[in-house]
mmCIF file of C-alpha atoms in Angstrom:
data_model
loop_
_atom_site.group_PDB
_atom_site.id
_atom_site.type_symbol
_atom_site.label_atom_id
_atom_site.label_comp_id
_atom_site.label_asym_id
_atom_site.label_seq_id
_atom_site.Cartn_x
_atom_site.Cartn_y
_atom_site.Cartn_z
ATOM 1 C CA MET A 28 0.129 0.093 -0.054
ATOM 2 C CA THR A 29 1.310 3.396 -0.875
ATOM 3 C CA PRO A 30 1.907 6.045 1.982
ATOM 4 C CA GLY A 31 -0.829 8.513 0.306
ATOM 5 C CA ARG A 32 -3.580 5.692 0.582
ATOM 6 C CA THR A 33 -2.325 4.633 4.057
ATOM 7 C CA LEU A 34 -2.680 8.448 5.137
ATOM 8 C CA ASP A 35 -6.163 8.476 3.674
ATOM 9 C CA ARG A 36 -7.214 5.409 5.394
ATOM 10 C CA THR A 37 -5.865 6.830 8.830
ATOM 11 C CA ARG A 38 -7.770 10.072 8.177
ATOM 12 C CA GLN A 39 -10.958 8.221 7.455
ATOM 13 C CA GLU A 40 -10.465 6.024 10.474
ATOM 14 C CA LEU A 41 -10.026 8.947 12.324
ATOM 15 C CA SER A 42 -12.989 10.787 11.285
ATOM 16 C CA GLU A 43 -15.172 7.601 11.817
ATOM 17 C CA PHE A 44 -13.842 7.344 15.347
ATOM 18 C CA LEU A 45 -14.738 10.822 16.394
ATOM 19 C CA GLN A 46 -18.215 10.644 14.894
ATOM 20 C CA LEU A 47 -18.977 7.234 16.587
ATOM 21 C CA HIS A 48 -18.021 8.798 20.092
ATOM 22 C CA ARG A 49 -19.723 11.975 19.432
ATOM 23 C CA ARG A 50 -23.018 10.057 18.609
ATOM 24 C CA LYS A 51 -22.664 7.681 21.693
ATOM 25 C CA LEU A 52 -23.113 11.015 24.103
ATOM 26 C CA GLY A 53 -26.481 12.741 24.679
ATOM 27 C CA PRO A 54 -26.980 16.374 25.901
ATOM 28 C CA ALA A 55 -27.523 14.877 29.527
ATOM 29 C CA ASP A 56 -24.334 13.028 29.366
ATOM 30 C CA VAL A 57 -22.361 15.985 29.308
ATOM 31 C CA GLY A 58 -24.343 18.361 31.526
ATOM 32 C CA LEU A 59 -26.138 20.005 28.434
ATOM 33 C CA PRO A 60 -30.287 21.065 28.443
ATOM 34 C CA ALA A 61 -31.814 18.709 25.746
ATOM 35 C CA ILE A 62 -33.281 21.322 23.638
ATOM 36 C CA GLY A 63 -35.977 20.342 20.513
ATOM 37 C CA ARG A 64 -35.775 17.146 18.832
ATOM 38 C CA ARG A 65 -32.685 15.998 17.116
ATOM 39 C CA ARG A 66 -32.731 14.581 13.701
ATOM 40 C CA THR A 67 -29.449 12.540 14.471
ATOM 41 C CA PRO A 68 -28.414 10.766 17.754
ATOM 42 C CA GLY A 69 -25.414 12.156 19.815
ATOM 43 C CA LEU A 70 -23.909 15.599 20.321
ATOM 44 C CA ARG A 71 -23.836 18.093 17.652
ATOM 45 C CA ARG A 72 -20.131 19.217 16.104
ATOM 46 C CA GLU A 73 -20.593 22.520 17.775
ATOM 47 C CA GLU A 74 -21.462 21.349 21.281
ATOM 48 C CA VAL A 75 -18.381 18.995 21.019
ATOM 49 C CA ALA A 76 -16.269 22.419 20.154
ATOM 50 C CA ALA A 77 -17.849 24.574 22.898
ATOM 51 C CA LEU A 78 -17.184 21.445 25.454
ATOM 52 C CA ALA A 79 -13.812 21.268 24.120
ATOM 53 C CA GLY A 80 -12.906 25.021 23.878
ATOM 54 C CA VAL A 81 -11.885 25.007 20.380
ATOM 55 C CA GLY A 82 -13.290 26.484 17.188
ATOM 56 C CA LEU A 83 -15.837 24.851 15.437
ATOM 57 C CA THR A 84 -14.415 25.248 11.836
ATOM 58 C CA TRP A 85 -11.178 23.416 13.365
ATOM 59 C CA TYR A 86 -12.964 20.566 15.330
ATOM 60 C CA THR A 87 -15.255 20.189 12.057
ATOM 61 C CA TRP A 88 -12.124 20.031 9.455
ATOM 62 C CA PHE A 89 -10.515 17.555 12.253
ATOM 63 C CA GLU A 90 -13.552 15.353 12.049
ATOM 64 C CA GLN A 91 -13.662 15.472 8.452
ATOM 65 C CA GLY A 92 -10.049 14.216 8.437
ATOM 66 C CA ARG A 93 -8.891 17.043 6.509
ATOM 67 C CA ASP A 94 -4.916 17.614 6.436
ATOM 68 C CA ILE A 95 -4.592 19.829 9.632
ATOM 69 C CA GLY A 96 -2.014 19.929 12.135
ATOM 70 C CA VAL A 97 -3.485 19.974 16.103
ATOM 71 C CA SER A 98 -1.730 20.182 19.168
ATOM 72 C CA GLU A 99 -1.461 17.398 22.114
ATOM 73 C CA SER A 100 -3.571 20.102 24.035
ATOM 74 C CA PHE A 101 -6.201 20.039 21.579
ATOM 75 C CA LEU A 102 -6.398 16.295 21.388
ATOM 76 C CA LEU A 103 -6.582 16.040 25.132
ATOM 77 C CA ARG A 104 -9.504 18.943 25.254
ATOM 78 C CA VAL A 105 -11.358 16.732 22.535
ATOM 79 C CA ALA A 106 -11.238 13.499 24.346
ATOM 80 C CA LYS A 107 -12.091 14.911 27.646
ATOM 81 C CA ALA A 108 -15.093 16.308 25.673
ATOM 82 C CA LEU A 109 -15.792 13.086 24.176
ATOM 83 C CA ARG A 110 -15.438 11.352 27.465
ATOM 84 C CA LEU A 111 -12.941 8.974 26.153
ATOM 85 C CA ASP A 112 -11.267 6.502 28.662
ATOM 86 C CA ASP A 113 -7.573 5.895 28.682
ATOM 87 C CA ALA A 114 -7.545 3.399 25.865
ATOM 88 C CA GLU A 115 -9.560 5.465 23.683
ATOM 89 C CA CYS A 116 -7.533 8.710 24.379
ATOM 90 C CA CYS A 117 -4.547 6.487 23.437
ATOM 91 C CA HIS A 118 -6.330 5.491 20.123
ATOM 92 C CA LEU A 119 -7.314 8.905 19.419
ATOM 93 C CA PHE A 120 -3.624 10.011 19.521
ATOM 94 C CA LEU A 121 -2.349 7.161 17.547
ATOM 95 C CA LEU A 122 -4.905 8.130 14.716
ATOM 96 C CA ALA A 123 -3.965 11.916 14.792
ATOM 97 C CA HIS A 124 -0.351 11.807 15.675
ATOM 98 C CA GLY A 125 0.936 8.141 15.013
ATOM 99 C CA ARG A 126 1.921 7.793 18.923
ATOM 100 C CA PRO A 127 0.484 7.541 22.221
ATOM 101 C CA PRO A 128 -0.370 10.540 24.479
ATOM 102 C CA PRO A 129 2.394 11.854 26.938
ATOM 103 C CA ALA A 130 2.329 10.031 30.143
ATOM 104 C CA GLN A 131 1.146 12.846 31.927
ATOM 105 C CA ALA A 132 -2.071 12.946 30.068
ATOM 106 C CA TYR A 133 -3.573 10.107 31.819
ATOM 107 C CA GLN A 134 -5.048 9.722 35.154
ATOM 108 C CA TRP A 135 -3.231 7.222 37.386
ATOM 109 C CA PRO A 136 -3.241 4.110 35.128
ATOM 110 C CA SER A 137 -5.389 1.119 36.134
ATOM 111 C CA VAL A 138 -5.348 -2.713 34.690
ATOM 112 C CA SER A 139 -8.409 -4.444 33.961
ATOM 113 C CA PRO A 140 -10.504 -6.777 36.403
ATOM 114 C CA LEU A 141 -9.048 -9.701 34.277
ATOM 115 C CA ILE A 142 -5.522 -8.682 34.534
ATOM 116 C CA GLN A 143 -6.080 -8.367 38.506
ATOM 117 C CA GLN A 144 -7.744 -11.750 38.520
ATOM 118 C CA LEU A 145 -4.815 -13.255 36.616
ATOM 119 C CA MET A 146 -2.403 -11.797 39.166
ATOM 120 C CA ASP A 147 -4.569 -13.047 42.043
ATOM 121 C CA ASP A 148 -4.822 -16.462 40.615
ATOM 122 C CA LEU A 149 -0.868 -16.921 40.869
ATOM 123 C CA ARG A 150 -1.132 -17.267 44.610
ATOM 124 C CA GLU A 151 2.410 -18.501 45.102
ATOM 125 C CA ARG A 152 4.118 -16.049 42.797
ATOM 126 C CA PRO A 153 4.827 -12.823 43.120
ATOM 127 C CA ALA A 154 3.584 -10.471 40.416
ATOM 128 C CA TYR A 155 2.760 -6.743 39.674
ATOM 129 C CA VAL A 156 2.496 -4.272 36.725
ATOM 130 C CA ILE A 157 4.653 -1.477 36.060
ATOM 131 C CA ASN A 158 4.310 1.527 33.735
ATOM 132 C CA LEU A 159 7.320 3.097 31.637
ATOM 133 C CA ARG A 160 8.185 5.062 34.511
ATOM 134 C CA TRP A 161 8.278 1.903 36.921
ATOM 135 C CA ASP A 162 5.480 3.103 38.954
ATOM 136 C CA VAL A 163 3.542 -0.065 40.543
ATOM 137 C CA ILE A 164 0.174 0.172 39.213
ATOM 138 C CA ALA A 165 -1.258 -3.413 40.718
ATOM 139 C CA TRP A 166 -0.118 -6.170 42.530
ATOM 140 C CA ASN A 167 -0.926 -9.702 43.930
ATOM 141 C CA GLN A 168 -0.769 -10.666 47.807
ATOM 142 C CA ALA A 169 2.404 -12.473 47.154
ATOM 143 C CA ALA A 170 3.867 -9.566 45.729
ATOM 144 C CA ASP A 171 2.530 -7.190 48.378
ATOM 145 C CA ARG A 172 3.859 -9.748 51.323
ATOM 146 C CA LEU A 173 7.122 -9.455 49.734
ATOM 147 C CA PHE A 174 7.257 -5.705 49.107
ATOM 148 C CA GLY A 175 4.787 -3.949 51.051
ATOM 149 C CA PHE A 176 3.022 -2.102 48.094
ATOM 150 C CA ALA A 177 -0.145 -1.138 49.726
ATOM 151 C CA SER A 178 1.422 0.216 52.831
ATOM 152 C CA ARG A 179 3.367 2.717 50.737
ATOM 153 C CA ALA A 180 2.417 6.181 49.659
ATOM 154 C CA LEU A 181 1.272 6.495 46.186
ATOM 155 C CA GLN A 182 4.372 8.905 45.328
ATOM 156 C CA GLU A 183 6.847 6.135 46.786
ATOM 157 C CA ARG A 184 5.259 3.015 44.983
ATOM 158 C CA ASN A 185 7.532 3.211 42.483
ATOM 159 C CA PHE A 186 9.950 0.249 42.128
ATOM 160 C CA ILE A 187 13.469 1.855 41.132
ATOM 161 C CA ARG A 188 12.841 4.383 44.030
ATOM 162 C CA MET A 189 11.968 1.656 46.348
ATOM 163 C CA VAL A 190 15.191 -0.149 45.596
ATOM 164 C CA PHE A 191 17.574 2.939 45.680
ATOM 165 C CA ALA A 192 15.677 5.152 48.232
ATOM 166 C CA THR A 193 13.947 2.858 50.983
ATOM 167 C CA PRO A 194 16.521 1.882 53.621
ATOM 168 C CA GLU A 195 14.235 -1.010 54.516
ATOM 169 C CA LEU A 196 14.188 -2.708 51.411
ATOM 170 C CA ARG A 197 17.636 -2.404 50.792
ATOM 171 C CA THR A 198 18.707 -4.162 53.893
ATOM 172 C CA ARG A 199 16.461 -7.039 52.948
ATOM 173 C CA LEU A 200 18.371 -7.334 49.557
ATOM 174 C CA PRO A 201 21.506 -9.718 49.723
ATOM 175 C CA GLU A 202 23.031 -8.627 46.496
ATOM 176 C CA TRP A 203 21.878 -5.151 46.312
ATOM 177 C CA ARG A 204 24.628 -3.643 44.538
ATOM 178 C CA GLU A 205 24.225 -6.333 41.693
ATOM 179 C CA ASP A 206 20.566 -6.285 41.818
ATOM 180 C CA ALA A 207 20.085 -2.309 41.875
ATOM 181 C CA ARG A 208 22.935 -2.032 38.876
ATOM 182 C CA ARG A 209 20.811 -4.526 36.804
ATOM 183 C CA LEU A 210 17.503 -2.871 37.681
ATOM 184 C CA LEU A 211 18.913 0.732 36.751
ATOM 185 C CA ALA A 212 20.293 -0.840 33.439
ATOM 186 C CA HIS A 213 17.138 -2.235 32.467
ATOM 187 C CA PHE A 214 15.045 1.022 33.841
ATOM 188 C CA ARG A 215 17.444 3.115 31.367
ATOM 189 C CA CYS A 216 16.685 0.972 28.379
ATOM 190 C CA ASP A 217 12.947 1.376 29.035
ATOM 191 C CA LEU A 218 13.266 5.160 28.917
ATOM 192 C CA ALA A 219 14.972 5.015 25.762
ATOM 193 C CA VAL A 220 11.527 5.080 24.370
ATOM 194 C CA ALA A 221 9.845 7.661 26.804
ATOM 195 C CA PRO A 222 9.595 11.359 25.578
ATOM 196 C CA ARG A 223 13.051 13.085 26.405
ATOM 197 C CA ASP A 224 10.946 16.082 27.853
ATOM 198 C CA ASP A 225 8.452 14.108 30.042
ATOM 199 C CA PRO A 226 8.460 15.935 33.155
ATOM 200 C CA ALA A 227 7.154 12.894 35.179
ATOM 201 C CA ILE A 228 10.367 10.950 34.415
ATOM 202 C CA ALA A 229 12.545 14.040 34.834
ATOM 203 C CA ALA A 230 11.358 14.631 38.372
ATOM 204 C CA LEU A 231 11.697 10.943 39.534
ATOM 205 C CA THR A 232 15.424 11.016 38.113
ATOM 206 C CA ASP A 233 16.078 14.309 39.623
ATOM 207 C CA GLU A 234 14.574 13.085 43.020
ATOM 208 C CA LEU A 235 16.706 9.636 42.962
ATOM 209 C CA GLN A 236 19.948 11.557 42.100
ATOM 210 C CA ARG A 237 18.992 13.776 45.432
ATOM 211 C CA LEU A 238 18.197 10.925 47.487
ATOM 212 C CA SER A 239 20.811 8.156 46.433
ATOM 213 C CA ALA A 240 24.670 8.780 45.984
ATOM 214 C CA ASP A 241 24.644 5.401 44.097
ATOM 215 C CA PHE A 242 21.994 6.237 41.627
ATOM 216 C CA ARG A 243 23.848 9.488 41.136
ATOM 217 C CA LEU A 244 27.189 7.584 40.319
ATOM 218 C CA TRP A 245 25.767 5.038 38.233
ATOM 219 C CA TRP A 246 23.053 7.061 36.292
ATOM 220 C CA THR A 247 25.591 8.314 33.784
ATOM 221 C CA ALA A 248 27.986 5.447 34.006
ATOM 222 C CA PRO A 249 28.351 3.059 30.994
ATOM 223 C CA ASP A 250 26.074 0.297 30.470
ATOM 224 C CA THR A 251 26.828 -2.791 32.153
ATOM 225 C CA GLY A 252 24.754 -5.230 29.492
ATOM 226 C CA ASP A 253 23.468 -6.827 32.196
ATOM 227 C CA TYR A 254 19.342 -6.185 32.636
ATOM 228 C CA SER A 255 16.896 -7.232 35.339
ATOM 229 C CA ARG A 256 13.308 -5.923 36.114
ATOM 230 C CA GLY A 257 13.169 -7.575 39.335
ATOM 231 C CA VAL A 258 15.453 -8.270 42.249
ATOM 232 C CA ARG A 259 17.199 -11.705 42.168
ATOM 233 C CA ALA A 260 17.282 -12.143 45.709
ATOM 234 C CA ILE A 261 15.695 -10.968 48.767
ATOM 235 C CA LEU A 262 15.052 -11.918 52.452
ATOM 236 C CA SER A 263 11.640 -13.373 53.601
ATOM 237 C CA PRO A 264 9.941 -10.428 55.702
ATOM 238 C CA GLU A 265 8.602 -13.122 57.865
ATOM 239 C CA ASP A 266 11.789 -15.117 59.026
ATOM 240 C CA ALA A 267 14.629 -13.529 56.737
ATOM 241 C CA ALA A 268 15.207 -16.788 54.807
ATOM 242 C CA ARG A 269 16.795 -15.869 51.361
ATOM 243 C CA LEU A 270 14.699 -16.436 48.656
ATOM 244 C CA ASP A 271 15.916 -16.498 44.966
ATOM 245 C CA PHE A 272 14.072 -15.588 41.886
ATOM 246 C CA GLN A 273 13.742 -15.482 37.993
ATOM 247 C CA HIS A 274 11.584 -13.280 36.258
ATOM 248 C CA GLU A 275 9.392 -13.159 33.106
ATOM 249 C CA ILE A 276 7.601 -10.174 31.669
ATOM 250 C CA LEU A 277 4.134 -9.877 29.980
ATOM 251 C CA THR A 278 2.798 -7.058 28.228
ATOM 252 C CA VAL A 279 -0.332 -5.975 29.696
ATOM 253 C CA ASP A 280 -1.070 -2.598 27.411
ATOM 254 C CA GLU A 281 1.448 -2.101 24.775
ATOM 255 C CA HIS A 282 0.361 1.616 24.160
ATOM 256 C CA ARG A 283 0.634 2.617 27.771
ATOM 257 C CA HIS A 284 3.622 0.498 28.475
ATOM 258 C CA LEU A 285 2.127 -1.553 31.239
ATOM 259 C CA ARG A 286 4.149 -4.768 31.854
ATOM 260 C CA MET A 287 3.615 -7.586 34.134
ATOM 261 C CA VAL A 288 6.493 -8.871 36.366
ATOM 262 C CA VAL A 289 6.117 -12.244 37.565
ATOM 263 C CA TYR A 290 8.488 -13.730 40.088
ATOM 264 C CA PHE A 291 9.501 -17.692 39.875
ATOM 265 C CA SER A 292 11.259 -19.450 42.628
ATOM 266 C CA GLY A 293 14.851 -20.433 42.023
ATOM 267 C CA GLN A 294 17.676 -18.877 39.868
ATOM 268 C CA PRO A 295 19.882 -21.376 38.480
ATOM 269 C CA ALA A 296 23.637 -20.656 38.173
ATOM 270 C CA GLY A 297 24.810 -18.748 35.445
ATOM 271 C CA ALA A 298 21.153 -17.422 34.289
ATOM 272 C CA ALA A 299 21.180 -14.876 31.648
ATOM 273 C CA GLY A 300 19.783 -11.458 32.039
ATOM 274 C CA ASP A 301 16.430 -10.438 31.176
ATOM 275 C CA GLY A 302 17.531 -8.572 28.350
ATOM 276 C CA CYS A 303 16.638 -5.085 27.018
#
């Protein structure tokens, strides 16, 4: 397929997507009075434009799939006006910009009930979901027993922050130096696909450089080529017994960069790193 035809198809899909979601909403859904009979279901274009705070002509051209440039703020205002959820907002950005929205555009991410059920069914295997910034989004009881996610404040529930800036956890990691360097290498690998000007990620790395001399030293050090998204060894919170782990990574939502880290007991000698 030629690039021109691909572009035309994307514009048509964008137009159909916007019309579909506009027609799903009635005036009462967005706090508008229902005045008179409507020949077609849903909101009118002028109502969406007013709710989004954008010009009617510009929104009309956008919905028609015309070749116009729109900003991130324009897309976010339209997404809010159409009551799009995170996945729908992401699809809007992919159609209009060819990439997901910035991470800060979302509310705090969540996982579907089925993903939570999957983790809960792994009763003996610690499992948690992280985003691109390594915020811990969801977890099962086995992971909570091991890491105490539920007892931590939201801003402290970030795995790379926990490893580098939580003394209590550091004392329970018998191979802290090796684990921390592997985790940091993988964290840097993940950030390679993040927007360079993402303020949430910049704030996290700035904070960690203030809180941890080791993070500050290793942050700009050459890559070791040894990666891990989970700790290889940890002392049990119940009896301080050493627990060794391997990990597998499952993609939960590729557009929002949500991954599930599952811990498996046992670490054979010479096991390879997780890879980037």
